Each structure stands twice: as C-alpha cells, then as structure tokens.
mmCIF file of C-alpha atoms in Angstrom:
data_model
loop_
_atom_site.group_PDB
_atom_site.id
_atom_site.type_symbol
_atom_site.label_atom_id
_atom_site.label_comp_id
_atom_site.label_asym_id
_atom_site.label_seq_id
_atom_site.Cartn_x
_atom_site.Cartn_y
_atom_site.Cartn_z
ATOM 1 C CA UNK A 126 97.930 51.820 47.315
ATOM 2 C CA UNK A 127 101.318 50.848 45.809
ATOM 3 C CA UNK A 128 101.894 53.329 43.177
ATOM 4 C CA UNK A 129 105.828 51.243 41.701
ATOM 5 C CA UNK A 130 103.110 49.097 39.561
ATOM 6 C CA UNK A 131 103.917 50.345 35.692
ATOM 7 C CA UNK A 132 100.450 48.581 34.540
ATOM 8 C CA UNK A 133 98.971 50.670 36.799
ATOM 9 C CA UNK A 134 97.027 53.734 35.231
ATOM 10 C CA UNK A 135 97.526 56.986 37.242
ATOM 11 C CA UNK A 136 96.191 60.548 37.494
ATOM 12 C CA UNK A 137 98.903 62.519 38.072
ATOM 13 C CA UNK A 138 99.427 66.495 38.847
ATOM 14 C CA UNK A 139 102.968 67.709 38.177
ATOM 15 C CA UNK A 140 104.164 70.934 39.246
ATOM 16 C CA UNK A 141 107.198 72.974 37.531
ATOM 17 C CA UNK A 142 109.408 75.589 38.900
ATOM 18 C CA UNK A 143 112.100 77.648 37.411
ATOM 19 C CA UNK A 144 114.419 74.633 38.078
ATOM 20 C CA UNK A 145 112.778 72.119 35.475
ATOM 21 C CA UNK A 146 113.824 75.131 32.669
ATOM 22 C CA UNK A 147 117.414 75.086 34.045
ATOM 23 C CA UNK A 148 117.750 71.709 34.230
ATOM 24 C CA UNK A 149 117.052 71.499 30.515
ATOM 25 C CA UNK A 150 119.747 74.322 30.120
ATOM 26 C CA UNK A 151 118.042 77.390 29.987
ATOM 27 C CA UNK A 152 119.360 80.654 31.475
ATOM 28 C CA UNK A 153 115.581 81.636 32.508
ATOM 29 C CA UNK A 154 116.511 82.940 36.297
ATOM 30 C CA UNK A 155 115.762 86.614 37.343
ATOM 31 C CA UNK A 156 119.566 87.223 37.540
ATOM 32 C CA UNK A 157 120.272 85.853 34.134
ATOM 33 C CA UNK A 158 117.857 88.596 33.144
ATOM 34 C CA UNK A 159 119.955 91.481 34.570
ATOM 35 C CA UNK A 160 122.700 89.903 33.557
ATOM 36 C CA UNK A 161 121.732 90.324 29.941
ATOM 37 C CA UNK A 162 119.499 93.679 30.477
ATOM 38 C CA UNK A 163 122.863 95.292 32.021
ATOM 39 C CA UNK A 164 124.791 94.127 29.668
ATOM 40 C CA UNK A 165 122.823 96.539 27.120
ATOM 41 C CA UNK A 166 123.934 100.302 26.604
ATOM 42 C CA UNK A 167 120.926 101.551 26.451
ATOM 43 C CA UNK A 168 120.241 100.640 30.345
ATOM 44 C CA UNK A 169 124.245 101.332 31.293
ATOM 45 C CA UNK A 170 123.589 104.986 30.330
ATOM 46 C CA UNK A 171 119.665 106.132 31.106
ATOM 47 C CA UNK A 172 117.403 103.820 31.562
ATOM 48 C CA UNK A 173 114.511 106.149 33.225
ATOM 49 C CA UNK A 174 112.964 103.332 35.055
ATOM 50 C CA UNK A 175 112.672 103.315 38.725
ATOM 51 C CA UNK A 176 113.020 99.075 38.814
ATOM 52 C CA UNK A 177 116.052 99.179 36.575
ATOM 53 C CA UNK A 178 117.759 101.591 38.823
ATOM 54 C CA UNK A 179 117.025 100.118 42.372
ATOM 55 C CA UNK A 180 117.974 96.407 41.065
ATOM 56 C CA UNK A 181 121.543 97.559 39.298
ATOM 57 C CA UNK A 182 122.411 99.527 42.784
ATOM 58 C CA UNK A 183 121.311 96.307 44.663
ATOM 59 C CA UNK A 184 123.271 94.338 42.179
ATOM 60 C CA UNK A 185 126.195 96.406 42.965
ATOM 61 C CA UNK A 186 125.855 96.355 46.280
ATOM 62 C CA UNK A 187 125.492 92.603 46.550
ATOM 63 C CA UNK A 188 121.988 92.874 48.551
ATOM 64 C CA UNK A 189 120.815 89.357 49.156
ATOM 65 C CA UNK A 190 118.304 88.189 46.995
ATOM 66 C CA UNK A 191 118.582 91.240 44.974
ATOM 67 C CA UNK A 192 117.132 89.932 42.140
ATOM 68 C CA UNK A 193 114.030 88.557 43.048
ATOM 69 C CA UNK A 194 111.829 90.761 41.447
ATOM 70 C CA UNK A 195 108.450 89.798 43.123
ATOM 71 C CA UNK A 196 110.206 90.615 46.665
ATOM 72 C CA UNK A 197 111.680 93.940 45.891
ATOM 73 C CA UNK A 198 108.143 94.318 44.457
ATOM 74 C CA UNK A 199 106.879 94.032 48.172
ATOM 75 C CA UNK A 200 110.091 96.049 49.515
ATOM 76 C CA UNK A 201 109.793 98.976 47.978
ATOM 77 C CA UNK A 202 106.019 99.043 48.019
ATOM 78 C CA UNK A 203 106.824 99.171 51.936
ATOM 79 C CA UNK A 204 109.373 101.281 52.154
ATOM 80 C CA UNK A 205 107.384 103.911 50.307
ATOM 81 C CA UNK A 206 104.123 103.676 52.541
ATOM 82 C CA UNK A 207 106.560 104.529 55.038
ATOM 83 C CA UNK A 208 107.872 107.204 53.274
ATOM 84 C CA UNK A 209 104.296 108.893 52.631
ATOM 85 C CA UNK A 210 103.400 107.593 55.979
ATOM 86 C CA UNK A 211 106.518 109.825 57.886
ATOM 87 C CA UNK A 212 105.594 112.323 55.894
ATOM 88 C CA UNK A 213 108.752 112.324 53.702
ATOM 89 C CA UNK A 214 106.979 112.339 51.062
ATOM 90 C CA UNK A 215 104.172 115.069 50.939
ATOM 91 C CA UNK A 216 102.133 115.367 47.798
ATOM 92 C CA UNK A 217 103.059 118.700 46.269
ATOM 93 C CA UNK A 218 106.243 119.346 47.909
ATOM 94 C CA UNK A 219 109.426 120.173 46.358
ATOM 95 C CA UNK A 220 112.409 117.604 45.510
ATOM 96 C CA UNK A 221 114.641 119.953 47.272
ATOM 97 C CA UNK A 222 112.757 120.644 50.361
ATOM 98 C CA UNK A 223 112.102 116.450 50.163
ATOM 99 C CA UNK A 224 115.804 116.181 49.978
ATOM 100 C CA UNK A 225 116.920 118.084 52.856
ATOM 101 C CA UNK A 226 114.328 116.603 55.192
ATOM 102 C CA UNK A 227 114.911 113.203 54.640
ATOM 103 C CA UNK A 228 118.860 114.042 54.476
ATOM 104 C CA UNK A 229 118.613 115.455 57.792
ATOM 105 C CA UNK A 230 116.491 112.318 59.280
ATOM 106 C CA UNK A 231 118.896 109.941 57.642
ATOM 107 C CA UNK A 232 121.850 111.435 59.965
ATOM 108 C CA UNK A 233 119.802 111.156 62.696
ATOM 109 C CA UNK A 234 118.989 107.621 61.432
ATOM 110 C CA UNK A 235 114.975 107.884 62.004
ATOM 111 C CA UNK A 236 115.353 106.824 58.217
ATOM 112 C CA UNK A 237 116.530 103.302 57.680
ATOM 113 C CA UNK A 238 119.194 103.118 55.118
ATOM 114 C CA UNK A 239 117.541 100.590 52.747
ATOM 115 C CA UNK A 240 114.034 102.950 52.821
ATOM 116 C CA UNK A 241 116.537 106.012 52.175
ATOM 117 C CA UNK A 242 118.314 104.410 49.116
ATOM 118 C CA UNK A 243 114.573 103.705 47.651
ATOM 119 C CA UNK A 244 113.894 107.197 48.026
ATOM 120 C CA UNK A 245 117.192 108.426 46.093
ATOM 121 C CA UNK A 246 116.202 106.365 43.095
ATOM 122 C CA UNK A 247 112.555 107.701 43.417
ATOM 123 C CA UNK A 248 113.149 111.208 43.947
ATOM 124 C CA UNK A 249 114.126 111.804 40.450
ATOM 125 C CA UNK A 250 110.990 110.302 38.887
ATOM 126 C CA UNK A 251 109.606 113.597 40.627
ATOM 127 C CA UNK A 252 108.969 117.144 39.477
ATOM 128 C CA UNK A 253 106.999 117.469 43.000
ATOM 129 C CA UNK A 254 105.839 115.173 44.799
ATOM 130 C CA UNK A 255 102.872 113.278 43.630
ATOM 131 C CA UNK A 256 100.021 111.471 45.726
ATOM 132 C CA UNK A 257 100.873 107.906 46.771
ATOM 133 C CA UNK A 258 98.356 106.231 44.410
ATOM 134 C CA UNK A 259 100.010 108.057 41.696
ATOM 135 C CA UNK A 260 103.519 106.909 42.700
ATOM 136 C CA UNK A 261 102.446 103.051 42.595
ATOM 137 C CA UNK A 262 100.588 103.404 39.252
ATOM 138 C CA UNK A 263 103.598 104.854 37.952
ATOM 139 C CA UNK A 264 105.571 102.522 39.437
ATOM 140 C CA UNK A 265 103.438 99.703 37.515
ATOM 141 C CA UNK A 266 104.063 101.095 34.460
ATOM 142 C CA UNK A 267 107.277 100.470 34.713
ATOM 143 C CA UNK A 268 107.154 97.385 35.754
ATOM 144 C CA UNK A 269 105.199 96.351 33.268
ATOM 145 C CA UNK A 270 107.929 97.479 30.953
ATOM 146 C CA UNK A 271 110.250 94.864 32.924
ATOM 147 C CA UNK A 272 107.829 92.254 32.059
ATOM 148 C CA UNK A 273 108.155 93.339 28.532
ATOM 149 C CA UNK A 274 111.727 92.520 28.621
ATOM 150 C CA UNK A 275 111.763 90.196 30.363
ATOM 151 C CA UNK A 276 109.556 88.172 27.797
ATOM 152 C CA UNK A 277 111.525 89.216 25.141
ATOM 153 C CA UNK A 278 114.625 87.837 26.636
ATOM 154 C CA UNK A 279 112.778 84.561 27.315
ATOM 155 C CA UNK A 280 111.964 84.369 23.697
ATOM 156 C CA UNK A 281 115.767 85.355 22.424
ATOM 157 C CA UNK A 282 116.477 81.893 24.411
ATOM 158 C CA UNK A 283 114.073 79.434 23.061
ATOM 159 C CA UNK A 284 111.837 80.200 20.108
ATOM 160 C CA UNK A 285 113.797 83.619 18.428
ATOM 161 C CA UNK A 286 117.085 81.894 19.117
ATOM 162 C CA UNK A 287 119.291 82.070 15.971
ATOM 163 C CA UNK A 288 121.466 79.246 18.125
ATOM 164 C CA UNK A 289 119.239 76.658 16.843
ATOM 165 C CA UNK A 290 121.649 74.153 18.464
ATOM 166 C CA UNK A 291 121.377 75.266 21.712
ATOM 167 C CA UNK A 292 117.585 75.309 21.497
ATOM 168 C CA UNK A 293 117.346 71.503 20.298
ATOM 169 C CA UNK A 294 119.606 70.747 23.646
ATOM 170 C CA UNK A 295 116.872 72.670 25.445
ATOM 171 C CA UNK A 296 113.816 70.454 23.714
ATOM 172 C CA UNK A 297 115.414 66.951 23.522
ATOM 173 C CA UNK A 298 116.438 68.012 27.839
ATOM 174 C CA UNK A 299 112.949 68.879 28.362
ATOM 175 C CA UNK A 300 111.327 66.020 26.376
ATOM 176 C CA UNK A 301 113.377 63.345 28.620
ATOM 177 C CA UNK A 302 113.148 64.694 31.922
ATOM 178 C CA UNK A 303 109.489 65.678 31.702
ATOM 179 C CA UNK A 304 108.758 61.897 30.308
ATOM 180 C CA UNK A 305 111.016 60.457 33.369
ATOM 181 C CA UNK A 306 109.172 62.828 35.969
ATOM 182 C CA UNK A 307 105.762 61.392 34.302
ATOM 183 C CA UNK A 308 106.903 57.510 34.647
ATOM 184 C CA UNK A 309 108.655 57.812 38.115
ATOM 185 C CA UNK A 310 105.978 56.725 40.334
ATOM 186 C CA UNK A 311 108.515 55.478 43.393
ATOM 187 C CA UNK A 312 111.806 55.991 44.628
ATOM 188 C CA UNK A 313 112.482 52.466 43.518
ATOM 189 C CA UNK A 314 111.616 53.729 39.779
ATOM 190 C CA UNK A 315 115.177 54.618 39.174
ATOM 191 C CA UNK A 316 116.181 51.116 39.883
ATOM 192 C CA UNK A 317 114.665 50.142 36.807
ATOM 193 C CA UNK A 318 115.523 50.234 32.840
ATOM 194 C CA UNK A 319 113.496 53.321 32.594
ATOM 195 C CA UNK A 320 116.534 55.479 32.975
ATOM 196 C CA UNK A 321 118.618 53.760 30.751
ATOM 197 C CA UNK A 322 116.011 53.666 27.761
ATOM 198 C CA UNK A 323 115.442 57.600 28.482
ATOM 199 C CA UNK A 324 119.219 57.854 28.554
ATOM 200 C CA UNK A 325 119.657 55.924 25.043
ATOM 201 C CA UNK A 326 117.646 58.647 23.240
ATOM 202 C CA UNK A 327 120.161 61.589 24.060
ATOM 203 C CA UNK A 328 122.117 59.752 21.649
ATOM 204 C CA UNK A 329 120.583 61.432 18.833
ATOM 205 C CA UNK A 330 122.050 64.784 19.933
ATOM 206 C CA UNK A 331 122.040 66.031 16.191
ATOM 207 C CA UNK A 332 119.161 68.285 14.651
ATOM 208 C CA UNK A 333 118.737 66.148 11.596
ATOM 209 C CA UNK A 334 117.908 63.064 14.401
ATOM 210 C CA UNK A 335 115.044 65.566 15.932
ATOM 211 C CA UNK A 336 112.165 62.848 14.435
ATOM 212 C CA UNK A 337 113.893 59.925 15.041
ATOM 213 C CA UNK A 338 114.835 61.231 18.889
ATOM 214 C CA UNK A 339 110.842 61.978 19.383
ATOM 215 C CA UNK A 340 109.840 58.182 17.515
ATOM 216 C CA UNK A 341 111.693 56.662 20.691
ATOM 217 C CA UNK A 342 110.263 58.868 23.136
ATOM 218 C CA UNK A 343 106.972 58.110 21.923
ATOM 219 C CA UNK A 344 107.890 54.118 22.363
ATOM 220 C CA UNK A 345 109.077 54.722 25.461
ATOM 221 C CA UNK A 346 106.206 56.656 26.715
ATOM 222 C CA UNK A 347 103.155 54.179 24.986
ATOM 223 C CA UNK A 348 105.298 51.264 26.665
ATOM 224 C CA UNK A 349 105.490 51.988 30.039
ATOM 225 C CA UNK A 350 102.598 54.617 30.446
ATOM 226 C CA UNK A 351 98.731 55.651 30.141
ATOM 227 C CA UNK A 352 98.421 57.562 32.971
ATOM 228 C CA UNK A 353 96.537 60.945 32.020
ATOM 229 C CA UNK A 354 98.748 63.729 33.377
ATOM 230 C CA UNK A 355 98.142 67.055 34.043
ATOM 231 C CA UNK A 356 100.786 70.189 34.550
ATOM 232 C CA UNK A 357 101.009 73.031 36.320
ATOM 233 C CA UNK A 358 103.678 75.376 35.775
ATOM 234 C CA UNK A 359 105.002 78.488 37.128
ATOM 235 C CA UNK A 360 107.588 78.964 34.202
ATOM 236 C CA UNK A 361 106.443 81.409 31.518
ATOM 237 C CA UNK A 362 107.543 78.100 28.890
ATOM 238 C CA UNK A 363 104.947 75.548 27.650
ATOM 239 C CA UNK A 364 106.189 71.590 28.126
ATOM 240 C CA UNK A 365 106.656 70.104 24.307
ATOM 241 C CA UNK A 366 103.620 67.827 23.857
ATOM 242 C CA UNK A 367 101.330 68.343 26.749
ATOM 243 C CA UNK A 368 97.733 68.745 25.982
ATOM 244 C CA UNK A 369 96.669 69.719 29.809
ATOM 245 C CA UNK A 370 99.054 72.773 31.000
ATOM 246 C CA UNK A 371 98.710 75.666 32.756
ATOM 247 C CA UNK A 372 100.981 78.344 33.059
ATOM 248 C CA UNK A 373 99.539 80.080 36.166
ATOM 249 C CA UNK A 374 101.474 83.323 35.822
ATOM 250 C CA UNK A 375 101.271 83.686 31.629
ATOM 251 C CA UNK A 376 103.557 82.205 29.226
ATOM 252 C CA UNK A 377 105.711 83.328 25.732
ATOM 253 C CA UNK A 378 102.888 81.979 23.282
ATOM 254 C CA UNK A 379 100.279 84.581 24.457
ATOM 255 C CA UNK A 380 102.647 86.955 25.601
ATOM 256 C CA UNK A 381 100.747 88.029 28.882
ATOM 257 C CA UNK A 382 103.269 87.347 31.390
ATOM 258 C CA UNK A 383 103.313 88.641 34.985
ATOM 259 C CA UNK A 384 105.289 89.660 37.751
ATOM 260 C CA UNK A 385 103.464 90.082 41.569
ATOM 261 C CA UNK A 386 102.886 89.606 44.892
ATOM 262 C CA UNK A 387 100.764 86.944 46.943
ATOM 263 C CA UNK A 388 97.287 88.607 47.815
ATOM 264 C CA UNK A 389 97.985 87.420 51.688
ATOM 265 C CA UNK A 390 101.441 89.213 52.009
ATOM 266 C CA UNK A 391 99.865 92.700 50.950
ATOM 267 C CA UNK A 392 97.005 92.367 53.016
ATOM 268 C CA UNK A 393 99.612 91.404 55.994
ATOM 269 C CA UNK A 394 102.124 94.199 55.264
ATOM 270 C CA UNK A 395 100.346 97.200 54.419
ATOM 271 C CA UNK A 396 97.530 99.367 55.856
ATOM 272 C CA UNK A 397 95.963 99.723 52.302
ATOM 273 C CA UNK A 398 97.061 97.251 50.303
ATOM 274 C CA UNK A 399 98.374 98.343 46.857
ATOM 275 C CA UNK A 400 96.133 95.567 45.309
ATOM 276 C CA UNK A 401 97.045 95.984 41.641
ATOM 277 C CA UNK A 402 100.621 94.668 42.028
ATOM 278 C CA UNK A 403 98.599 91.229 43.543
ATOM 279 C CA UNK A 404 99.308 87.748 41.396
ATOM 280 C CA UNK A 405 95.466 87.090 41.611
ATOM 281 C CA UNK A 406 95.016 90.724 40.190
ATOM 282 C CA UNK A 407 97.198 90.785 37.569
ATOM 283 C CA UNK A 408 95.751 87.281 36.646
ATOM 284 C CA UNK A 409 92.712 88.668 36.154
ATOM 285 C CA UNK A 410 93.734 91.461 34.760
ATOM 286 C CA UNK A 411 95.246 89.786 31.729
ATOM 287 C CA UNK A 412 93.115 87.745 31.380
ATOM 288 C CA UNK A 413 94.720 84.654 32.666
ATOM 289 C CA UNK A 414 91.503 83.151 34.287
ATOM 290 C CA UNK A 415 91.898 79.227 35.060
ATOM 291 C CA UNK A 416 90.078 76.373 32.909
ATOM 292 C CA UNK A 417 92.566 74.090 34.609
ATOM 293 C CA UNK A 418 90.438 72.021 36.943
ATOM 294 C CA UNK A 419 92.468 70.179 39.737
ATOM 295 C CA UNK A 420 89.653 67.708 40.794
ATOM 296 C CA UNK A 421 89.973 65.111 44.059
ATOM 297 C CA UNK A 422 90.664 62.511 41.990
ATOM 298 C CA UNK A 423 94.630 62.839 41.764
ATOM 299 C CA UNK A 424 96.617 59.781 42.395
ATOM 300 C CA UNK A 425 99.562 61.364 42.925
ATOM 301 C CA UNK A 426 101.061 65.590 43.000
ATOM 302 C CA UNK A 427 104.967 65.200 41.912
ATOM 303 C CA UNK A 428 106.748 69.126 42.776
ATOM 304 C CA UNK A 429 109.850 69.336 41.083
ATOM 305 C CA UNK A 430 112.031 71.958 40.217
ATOM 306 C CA UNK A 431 110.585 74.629 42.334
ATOM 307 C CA UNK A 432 111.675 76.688 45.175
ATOM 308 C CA UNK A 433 108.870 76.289 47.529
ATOM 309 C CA UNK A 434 108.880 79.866 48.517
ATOM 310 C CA UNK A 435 106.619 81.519 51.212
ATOM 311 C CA UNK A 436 105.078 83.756 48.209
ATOM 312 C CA UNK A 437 103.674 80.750 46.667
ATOM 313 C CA UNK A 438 102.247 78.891 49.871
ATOM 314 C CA UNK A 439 98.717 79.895 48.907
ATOM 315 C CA UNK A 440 99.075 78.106 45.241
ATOM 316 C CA UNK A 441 99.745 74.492 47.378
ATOM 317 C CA UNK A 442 96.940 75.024 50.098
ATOM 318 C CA UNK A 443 94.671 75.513 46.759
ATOM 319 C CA UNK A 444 96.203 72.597 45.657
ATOM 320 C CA UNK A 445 95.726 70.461 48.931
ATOM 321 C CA UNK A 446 92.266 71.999 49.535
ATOM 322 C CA UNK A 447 90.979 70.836 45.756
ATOM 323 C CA UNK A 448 92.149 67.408 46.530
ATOM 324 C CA UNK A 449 91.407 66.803 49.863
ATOM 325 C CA UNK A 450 94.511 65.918 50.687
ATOM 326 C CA UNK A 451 93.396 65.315 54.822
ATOM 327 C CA UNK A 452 90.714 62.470 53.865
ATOM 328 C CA UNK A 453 92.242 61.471 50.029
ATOM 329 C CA UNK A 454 93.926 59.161 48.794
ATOM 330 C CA UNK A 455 96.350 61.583 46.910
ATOM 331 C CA UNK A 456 100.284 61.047 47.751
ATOM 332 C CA UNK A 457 102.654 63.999 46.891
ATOM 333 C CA UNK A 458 106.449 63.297 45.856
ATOM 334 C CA UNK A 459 108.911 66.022 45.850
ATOM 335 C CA UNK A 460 110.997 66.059 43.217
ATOM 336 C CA UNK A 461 115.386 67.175 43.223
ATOM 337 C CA UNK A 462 118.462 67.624 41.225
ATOM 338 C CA UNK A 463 122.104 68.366 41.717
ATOM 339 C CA UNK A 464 123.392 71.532 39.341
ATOM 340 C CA UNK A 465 126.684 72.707 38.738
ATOM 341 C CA UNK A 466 128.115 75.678 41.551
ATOM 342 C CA UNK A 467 126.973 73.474 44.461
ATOM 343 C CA UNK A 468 127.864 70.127 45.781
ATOM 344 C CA UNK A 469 124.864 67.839 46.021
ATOM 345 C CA UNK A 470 124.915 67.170 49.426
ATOM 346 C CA UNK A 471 124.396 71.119 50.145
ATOM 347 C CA UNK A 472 122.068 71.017 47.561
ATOM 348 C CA UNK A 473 119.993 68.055 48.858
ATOM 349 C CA UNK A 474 120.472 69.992 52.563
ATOM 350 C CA UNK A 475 118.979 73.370 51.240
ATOM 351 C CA UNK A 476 116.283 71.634 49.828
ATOM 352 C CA UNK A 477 114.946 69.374 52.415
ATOM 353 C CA UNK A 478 115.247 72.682 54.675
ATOM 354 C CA UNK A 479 112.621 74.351 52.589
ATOM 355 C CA UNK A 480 110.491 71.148 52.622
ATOM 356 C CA UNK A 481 110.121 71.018 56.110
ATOM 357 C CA UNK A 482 108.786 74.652 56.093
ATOM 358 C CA UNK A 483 106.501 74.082 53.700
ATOM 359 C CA UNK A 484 105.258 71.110 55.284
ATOM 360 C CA UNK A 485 104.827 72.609 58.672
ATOM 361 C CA UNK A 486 103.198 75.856 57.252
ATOM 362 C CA UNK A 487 100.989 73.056 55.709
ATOM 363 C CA UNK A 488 100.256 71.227 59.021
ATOM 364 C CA UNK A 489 97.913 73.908 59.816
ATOM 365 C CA UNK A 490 95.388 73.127 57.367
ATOM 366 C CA UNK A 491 96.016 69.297 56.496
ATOM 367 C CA UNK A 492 97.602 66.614 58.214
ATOM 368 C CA UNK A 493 100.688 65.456 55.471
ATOM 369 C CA UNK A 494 101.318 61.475 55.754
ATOM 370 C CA UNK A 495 101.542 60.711 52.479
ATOM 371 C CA UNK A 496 104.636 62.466 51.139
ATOM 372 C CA UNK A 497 108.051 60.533 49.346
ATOM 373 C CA UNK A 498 111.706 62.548 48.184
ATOM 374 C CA UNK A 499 112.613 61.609 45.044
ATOM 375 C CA UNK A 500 115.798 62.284 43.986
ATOM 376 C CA UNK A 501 116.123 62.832 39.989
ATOM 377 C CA UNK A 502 119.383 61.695 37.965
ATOM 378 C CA UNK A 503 121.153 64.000 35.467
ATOM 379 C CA UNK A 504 120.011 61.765 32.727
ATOM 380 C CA UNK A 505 120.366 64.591 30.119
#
C-alpha cells in the first residue's frame, strides 16, 4: 500500500510527547517546572515537602536526570524499601537513635550515598519513625501537591497567561504542525507544496489575524485531507480542534493530572510493590478510564515528539497488540525535529539511538517491517 497518494483517505493514530508542546514554544518540561517553582520564596525558605527537597538538592548537585519526576518517583520508593528493609528505619524508633545508626553505616559505607541523602531529607518528616505504608502514603500526599503545581504552572503558560501574545504563538505553532503531522503521509511529503502553503499562514502572526489564520488552515486541511485521525497524547494540553483525543495521563481542562510509575517496573523492583504510585492506578483512581478505542483498522501510527522512554514501553506494546501490528497492514512513522541547544545531527543521532531500543524491546512481541523516519521542518 502506497500511503504518498493525497486522494487517498487514511486512518491515522498520532502520538504526542512533551516535544510537540515545545516545538510550539511552550516551556512545559519537568525542569522548566523547578525552574519556576524555585524561583518562588515560598519554596527557597520552607517548603515542608519531601519531593521539593530531594529534587532542589539533586538540582544542586547536578544528578543526571534529576528532574524526571516519574524516575525519582521509582528511586526513592527503592531506596526507602531498603531503608526499612536494613532496618534503618524501624517503626517507632527515635530520629536520633535513626541518625546515629545510619551515620555510623554510612562511614562504613554499607549505606550507599544516594539511599543516605534520601534518608536526610526524610528524617525530618519524622517525629518517630512511622511504618513503611505510612511513609509512602505520606509521601503521595505530597506528591500530589506537586501535581497541583505543576498544573497550575501549565495553566500560567497557556490558558491563565496574561501574555496573550505569547499564547497565540503557542496556538497558531500548534495548529500548523499538528495539520502538517496529519497530511505527511511519506518522507517524500515534504517535497511537496504542502509545506509552503502551511508556511504562508504564519504570516498572520498578529492576534487581530487569529480568524483569518484558522480560514486558511481550514482550506488547507479540506484540500488536501479526509482522513479521520485520531490522537493520543501524553501532554497534559488538548490539540486545538481535535474531536478524537486522549490525554492518557489527565489534562488542564479537567484538572486530574498525574504523575507515576509503569505497573511492570514496580512489580520488577520491589518485593511489595507500592501499587498506588502505578500510572494504571492513578488512572483509575481519577477517574481517567479510556473511551479511546484503538481498533485494527489503523492505516498508519505517526510518534512524534516523544522520548520513547523505557517507562512508557507498555503504552506501544498496547498499541501494537490492538492493531495487530505482526499480521496488519498498519505502518508506523517516527516523527523528529531539530531545537535550539543542540546541533541536528546530535539530535537526529540521540534519537535514532532510542529508536533502535524501542524497536528491539519490540522485536519480542512483533516482528517491525513496516516502519519510515520522518524528519519534520521548523515550519513555524
């Protein structure tokens, strides 16, 4: 099947990371966060929140991946089974006593320095010590006052933003590449006008032009394009003008955003698995249950703008599994852009890197022929 024909009507899954919302010029990435949160007095001086504390020491510290929340998540979760598990940490026992033990194991270095530093930042969340199960809840709590925040920043960015400028560069940016992402069906797509009509509408980059920029979209769009399309998104923002979307881990307009870790990697890493800090249980427990129906029927899955992380492997072999992807007809296209910081051939390096992993963890379920690179202009 020869998917370059433009008469031809598609059905079409597109998946969205974080990098379709930078692209388009929002500052939506777990460091921008801290950035911002640290930047606030009230969190400079006390901010009586275990997360809070261990990220701005890692921050400080320049840990590696410090702030990815969802794998600290999984750190410290670890690092305090081992705690209870060494018997550190004894339900009922004293801070002090707590204190000098682990001090004393620390110079003998039977405690590693990372689990150490996660007990100095828990320690004072502690009149005694309290039973493990008590720790995590706690410990949810206040993460689920980082989720808080961390919606409420989202919102000061896009739909509370008093910069109403910078929020019509963010909606004409995602308008245009979501529409070129929809009508690129090749890597010979490019090669075509399509970029250059998308390309003519940023030149009503003025808020009183906001109609007539969306009039030429729409032309565009009816022109070239009936496929039905369907989107699934791991940002917390909604697409402008899609009827099928799913925002698999919450979004702004209902508020229920969540932060968590793949069912698989707490199962693998723990001896009890603190299930509650799960993506699939916090999904459920906000009531985030899916009426987004991925049927075998797909023409083509386009990726773009995601990171194509271990912690979300499970998500694609859902994906692959709904659509048969072994016998199917479906083709999947992977989806890149250069950004400013990095030159693009390091970019384009890094990113076929995590490709190939994915695709090999892949292989062991479905046998991948069917697969294109498409690399995505700045045409914003």
């Amino acid at each position: 099947m020869s998917f370059s024909n433009e008469n031809q009507s598609l059905k079409q899954l597109i998946v969205l990371g974080n990098g379709f919302d930078l692209a388009c010029g929002l500052k939506s990435t777990y460091y921008d966060f801290f950035d911002y949160i640290y930047g606030q007095q009230i969190v400079n001086t006390k901010s009586n929140n275990f997360w809070y504390d261990i990220f701005k020491n890692y921050k400080q510290e320049s840990i590696e991946n410090w702030a990815d929340i969802e794998e600290q998540i999984l750190i410290q979760l670890k690092n305090i089974e081992y705690l209870y598990n060494e018997k550190i940490l004894i339900e009922g026992r004293g801070n002090s006593e707590t204190i000098s033990l682990a001090e004393s194991e620390h110079k003998e270095k039977n405690i590693p320095n990372n689990i150490y530093v996660t007990l100095e930042f828990l320690l004072p969340y502690f009149v005694k010590v309290r039973s493990e199960k008590t720790t995590q809840n706690n410990l949810k709590k206040q993460l689920l006052i980082l989720e808080n925040d961390f919606k409420k920043y989202l919102l000061s960015i896009t739909k509370d933003s008093s910069d109403f400028e910078t929020y019509y560069k963010y909606y004409m940016k995602s308008k245009v590449l979501n529409k070129y992402i929809q009508l690129c069906n090749s890597s010979e797509s490019h090669n075509s006008d399509l970029v250059s009509k998308l390309e003519n509408t940023t030149i009503f980059n003025h808020s009183p032009q906001l109609k007539k920029f969306d009039e030429t979209l729409s032309e565009i769009y009816k022109d070239k394009n009936s496929d039905e399309n369907l989107i699934l998104t791991f940002n917390y923002t909604k697409v402008s003008d899609v009827e099928n979307i799913r925002n698999i881990h919450g979004d702004l307009d209902n508020g229920n955003i969540i932060f968590g870790i793949d069912y698989d990697k707490l199962n693998n890493n723990f001896k009890k698995a603190p299930i509650e800090f799960s993506k699939s249980y916090r999904v459920l427990e906000n009531g985030l249950t899916s009426t987004f129906d991925i049927s075998s029927d797909i023409d083509i899955i386009k990726i773009y703008g995601h990171g194509l992380g271990k912690a979300d492997y499970s998500y694609y072999q859902s994906i692959f599994d709904s659509i048969d992807l072994y016998h199917g007809k479906t083709k999947v296209m992977f989806f890149w852009s250069d950004y400013e910081g990095k030159e693009k051939e390091q970019i384009h390096k890094n990113f076929v890197k995590v490709l190939q992993i994915l695709l090999k963890n892949m292989e062991q379920h479905f046998q991948i022929k069917t697969t294109e690179e498409i690399y995505l202009p700045n045409c914003c």
